[in-house]
């Protein structure tokens, strides 16, 4: 028998989900469930996080800019999932750029990112 718990609403195994915490400019937080393998852009949209993501993930804007916690940023770096040259170019024009800035549409969630904290820039 499969002992994994199933999210009966969505038919998704709970062990395929991670938690992502969005931190708003005023310091308030929203904890969200996210599926491993989906992009941060999906999580932003599915949870009504107020980030425009204007190009829908086509890597043609920088409106999905977010600042990751250092641990999560480093996990992506060491996992060979660092920002591409195109992402770096777009990040250069994003406001509130930090060392751990990424474009939400380019971050694919993995199990190791469970608990990641995502700061929404001002
Ligand atoms: S949504 Fe446009 S670059 Fe991410």
PDB file of C-alpha atoms and ligand atoms in Angstrom:
ATOM      1  CA  UNK A   1       0.000   0.000   0.000  1.00  0.00           C
ATOM      2  CA  UNK A   2       1.211   3.483  -0.831  1.00  0.00           C
ATOM      3  CA  UNK A   3       1.818   5.241   2.472  1.00  0.00           C
ATOM      4  CA  UNK A   4       2.305   8.669   0.940  1.00  0.00           C
ATOM      5  CA  UNK A   5      -0.373  11.105   1.970  1.00  0.00           C
ATOM      6  CA  UNK A   6      -2.487  12.392  -0.878  1.00  0.00           C
ATOM      7  CA  UNK A   7      -3.844  15.902  -1.186  1.00  0.00           C
ATOM      8  CA  UNK A   8      -7.340  14.744  -2.107  1.00  0.00           C
ATOM      9  CA  UNK A   9      -8.310  18.114  -3.544  1.00  0.00           C
ATOM     10  CA  UNK A  10      -5.526  18.153  -6.121  1.00  0.00           C
ATOM     11  CA  UNK A  11      -4.459  14.495  -6.240  1.00  0.00           C
ATOM     12  CA  UNK A  12      -0.906  15.479  -5.410  1.00  0.00           C
ATOM     13  CA  UNK A  13       1.247  13.523  -2.993  1.00  0.00           C
ATOM     14  CA  UNK A  14       2.182  15.659  -0.026  1.00  0.00           C
ATOM     15  CA  UNK A  15       5.794  14.539  -0.288  1.00  0.00           C
ATOM     16  CA  UNK A  16       5.900  16.192  -3.698  1.00  0.00           C
ATOM     17  CA  UNK A  17       5.069  19.530  -2.140  1.00  0.00           C
ATOM     18  CA  UNK A  18       7.264  22.039  -0.377  1.00  0.00           C
ATOM     19  CA  UNK A  19       6.617  25.210   1.558  1.00  0.00           C
ATOM     20  CA  UNK A  20       7.523  28.614   0.167  1.00  0.00           C
ATOM     21  CA  UNK A  21       7.283  31.705   2.353  1.00  0.00           C
ATOM     22  CA  UNK A  22       6.761  35.063   0.665  1.00  0.00           C
ATOM     23  CA  UNK A  23       7.922  38.073   2.641  1.00  0.00           C
ATOM     24  CA  UNK A  24       6.226  41.347   1.755  1.00  0.00           C
ATOM     25  CA  UNK A  25       7.915  44.767   1.895  1.00  0.00           C
ATOM     26  CA  UNK A  26       6.020  45.585   5.111  1.00  0.00           C
ATOM     27  CA  UNK A  27       7.499  42.493   6.795  1.00  0.00           C
ATOM     28  CA  UNK A  28       4.325  40.423   6.700  1.00  0.00           C
ATOM     29  CA  UNK A  29       4.563  36.862   5.390  1.00  0.00           C
ATOM     30  CA  UNK A  30       2.459  34.348   3.491  1.00  0.00           C
ATOM     31  CA  UNK A  31       3.281  30.639   3.586  1.00  0.00           C
ATOM     32  CA  UNK A  32       2.296  28.698   0.475  1.00  0.00           C
ATOM     33  CA  UNK A  33       2.303  25.085  -0.655  1.00  0.00           C
ATOM     34  CA  UNK A  34       4.152  24.510  -3.907  1.00  0.00           C
ATOM     35  CA  UNK A  35       4.752  21.513  -6.113  1.00  0.00           C
ATOM     36  CA  UNK A  36       8.235  20.239  -6.789  1.00  0.00           C
ATOM     37  CA  UNK A  37       9.035  20.877 -10.439  1.00  0.00           C
ATOM     38  CA  UNK A  38       6.908  23.982 -10.848  1.00  0.00           C
ATOM     39  CA  UNK A  39       8.315  27.459 -11.224  1.00  0.00           C
ATOM     40  CA  UNK A  40       8.179  30.154  -8.609  1.00  0.00           C
ATOM     41  CA  UNK A  41       6.110  32.094 -11.143  1.00  0.00           C
ATOM     42  CA  UNK A  42       3.354  29.472 -10.845  1.00  0.00           C
ATOM     43  CA  UNK A  43       3.404  29.740  -7.072  1.00  0.00           C
ATOM     44  CA  UNK A  44       3.191  33.527  -7.302  1.00  0.00           C
ATOM     45  CA  UNK A  45       0.166  33.300  -9.594  1.00  0.00           C
ATOM     46  CA  UNK A  46      -1.605  30.481  -7.761  1.00  0.00           C
ATOM     47  CA  UNK A  47      -1.401  32.355  -4.476  1.00  0.00           C
ATOM     48  CA  UNK A  48      -2.259  35.861  -5.681  1.00  0.00           C
ATOM     49  CA  UNK A  49       1.120  37.246  -4.704  1.00  0.00           C
ATOM     50  CA  UNK A  50       1.183  40.852  -5.990  1.00  0.00           C
ATOM     51  CA  UNK A  51       4.048  40.537  -8.470  1.00  0.00           C
ATOM     52  CA  UNK A  52       3.100  41.386 -12.082  1.00  0.00           C
ATOM     53  CA  UNK A  53       5.138  38.735 -14.000  1.00  0.00           C
ATOM     54  CA  UNK A  54       4.177  40.689 -17.128  1.00  0.00           C
ATOM     55  CA  UNK A  55       5.646  38.465 -19.847  1.00  0.00           C
ATOM     56  CA  UNK A  56       4.262  35.257 -18.384  1.00  0.00           C
ATOM     57  CA  UNK A  57       7.645  33.623 -17.992  1.00  0.00           C
ATOM     58  CA  UNK A  58       9.005  34.334 -21.471  1.00  0.00           C
ATOM     59  CA  UNK A  59      12.171  35.885 -20.029  1.00  0.00           C
ATOM     60  CA  UNK A  60      11.286  39.207 -21.594  1.00  0.00           C
ATOM     61  CA  UNK A  61      10.731  41.476 -18.578  1.00  0.00           C
ATOM     62  CA  UNK A  62      12.040  41.679 -15.055  1.00  0.00           C
ATOM     63  CA  UNK A  63       8.752  42.160 -13.260  1.00  0.00           C
ATOM     64  CA  UNK A  64       8.987  38.734 -11.599  1.00  0.00           C
ATOM     65  CA  UNK A  65      12.102  39.842  -9.716  1.00  0.00           C
ATOM     66  CA  UNK A  66      12.336  38.387  -6.209  1.00  0.00           C
ATOM     67  CA  UNK A  67      15.087  38.152  -3.621  1.00  0.00           C
ATOM     68  CA  UNK A  68      15.761  34.649  -2.310  1.00  0.00           C
ATOM     69  CA  UNK A  69      17.137  33.751   1.091  1.00  0.00           C
ATOM     70  CA  UNK A  70      20.862  33.062   0.864  1.00  0.00           C
ATOM     71  CA  UNK A  71      20.572  29.337   1.561  1.00  0.00           C
ATOM     72  CA  UNK A  72      18.071  28.765  -1.246  1.00  0.00           C
ATOM     73  CA  UNK A  73      20.062  30.941  -3.625  1.00  0.00           C
ATOM     74  CA  UNK A  74      23.180  28.903  -2.906  1.00  0.00           C
ATOM     75  CA  UNK A  75      21.320  25.611  -3.356  1.00  0.00           C
ATOM     76  CA  UNK A  76      20.335  26.740  -6.841  1.00  0.00           C
ATOM     77  CA  UNK A  77      23.895  27.868  -7.574  1.00  0.00           C
ATOM     78  CA  UNK A  78      25.432  24.577  -6.438  1.00  0.00           C
ATOM     79  CA  UNK A  79      22.763  22.609  -8.286  1.00  0.00           C
ATOM     80  CA  UNK A  80      23.874  24.203 -11.561  1.00  0.00           C
ATOM     81  CA  UNK A  81      20.623  26.163 -11.684  1.00  0.00           C
ATOM     82  CA  UNK A  82      22.154  29.596 -11.429  1.00  0.00           C
ATOM     83  CA  UNK A  83      20.870  32.489 -13.525  1.00  0.00           C
ATOM     84  CA  UNK A  84      21.492  32.279 -17.267  1.00  0.00           C
ATOM     85  CA  UNK A  85      23.149  35.139 -19.117  1.00  0.00           C
ATOM     86  CA  UNK A  86      19.735  36.321 -20.353  1.00  0.00           C
ATOM     87  CA  UNK A  87      18.360  36.287 -16.806  1.00  0.00           C
ATOM     88  CA  UNK A  88      21.410  38.198 -15.550  1.00  0.00           C
ATOM     89  CA  UNK A  89      20.872  40.836 -18.257  1.00  0.00           C
ATOM     90  CA  UNK A  90      17.247  41.340 -17.218  1.00  0.00           C
ATOM     91  CA  UNK A  91      18.125  41.413 -13.533  1.00  0.00           C
ATOM     92  CA  UNK A  92      20.483  44.322 -14.184  1.00  0.00           C
ATOM     93  CA  UNK A  93      17.497  46.563 -14.887  1.00  0.00           C
ATOM     94  CA  UNK A  94      15.363  45.275 -11.991  1.00  0.00           C
ATOM     95  CA  UNK A  95      14.803  47.698  -9.132  1.00  0.00           C
ATOM     96  CA  UNK A  96      15.945  46.706  -5.660  1.00  0.00           C
ATOM     97  CA  UNK A  97      18.549  44.274  -6.968  1.00  0.00           C
ATOM     98  CA  UNK A  98      20.317  42.201  -4.294  1.00  0.00           C
ATOM     99  CA  UNK A  99      23.081  39.577  -4.371  1.00  0.00           C
ATOM    100  CA  UNK A 100      20.477  36.814  -4.130  1.00  0.00           C
ATOM    101  CA  UNK A 101      18.040  38.264  -6.682  1.00  0.00           C
ATOM    102  CA  UNK A 102      16.444  35.940  -9.238  1.00  0.00           C
ATOM    103  CA  UNK A 103      13.604  36.073 -11.720  1.00  0.00           C
ATOM    104  CA  UNK A 104      10.737  34.034 -10.324  1.00  0.00           C
ATOM    105  CA  UNK A 105       9.898  32.517 -13.690  1.00  0.00           C
ATOM    106  CA  UNK A 106      13.357  30.976 -13.931  1.00  0.00           C
ATOM    107  CA  UNK A 107      13.407  29.260 -10.539  1.00  0.00           C
ATOM    108  CA  UNK A 108      12.239  25.645 -10.651  1.00  0.00           C
ATOM    109  CA  UNK A 109      11.368  24.231  -7.256  1.00  0.00           C
ATOM    110  CA  UNK A 110      13.179  21.208  -5.866  1.00  0.00           C
ATOM    111  CA  UNK A 111      12.796  19.275  -2.635  1.00  0.00           C
ATOM    112  CA  UNK A 112      15.942  20.959  -1.278  1.00  0.00           C
ATOM    113  CA  UNK A 113      14.234  24.351  -1.492  1.00  0.00           C
ATOM    114  CA  UNK A 114      11.587  23.383   1.071  1.00  0.00           C
ATOM    115  CA  UNK A 115      11.059  26.351   3.384  1.00  0.00           C
ATOM    116  CA  UNK A 116      12.598  28.856   1.011  1.00  0.00           C
ATOM    117  CA  UNK A 117      11.923  32.492   1.811  1.00  0.00           C
ATOM    118  CA  UNK A 118      11.160  34.835  -1.045  1.00  0.00           C
ATOM    119  CA  UNK A 119      11.364  38.565  -0.433  1.00  0.00           C
ATOM    120  CA  UNK A 120       9.210  40.748  -2.628  1.00  0.00           C
ATOM    121  CA  UNK A 121      11.193  43.873  -3.529  1.00  0.00           C
ATOM    122  CA  UNK A 122       9.675  47.296  -2.852  1.00  0.00           C
TER     123      UNK A 122
HETATM  124  S1  LIG B   1       7.774  36.970 -15.974  1.00  0.00           S
HETATM  125 FE1  LIG B   1       8.888  38.146 -17.412  1.00  0.00          FE
HETATM  126  S2  LIG B   1      10.950  37.561 -17.064  1.00  0.00           S
HETATM  127 FE2  LIG B   1       9.837  36.432 -15.566  1.00  0.00          FE
END
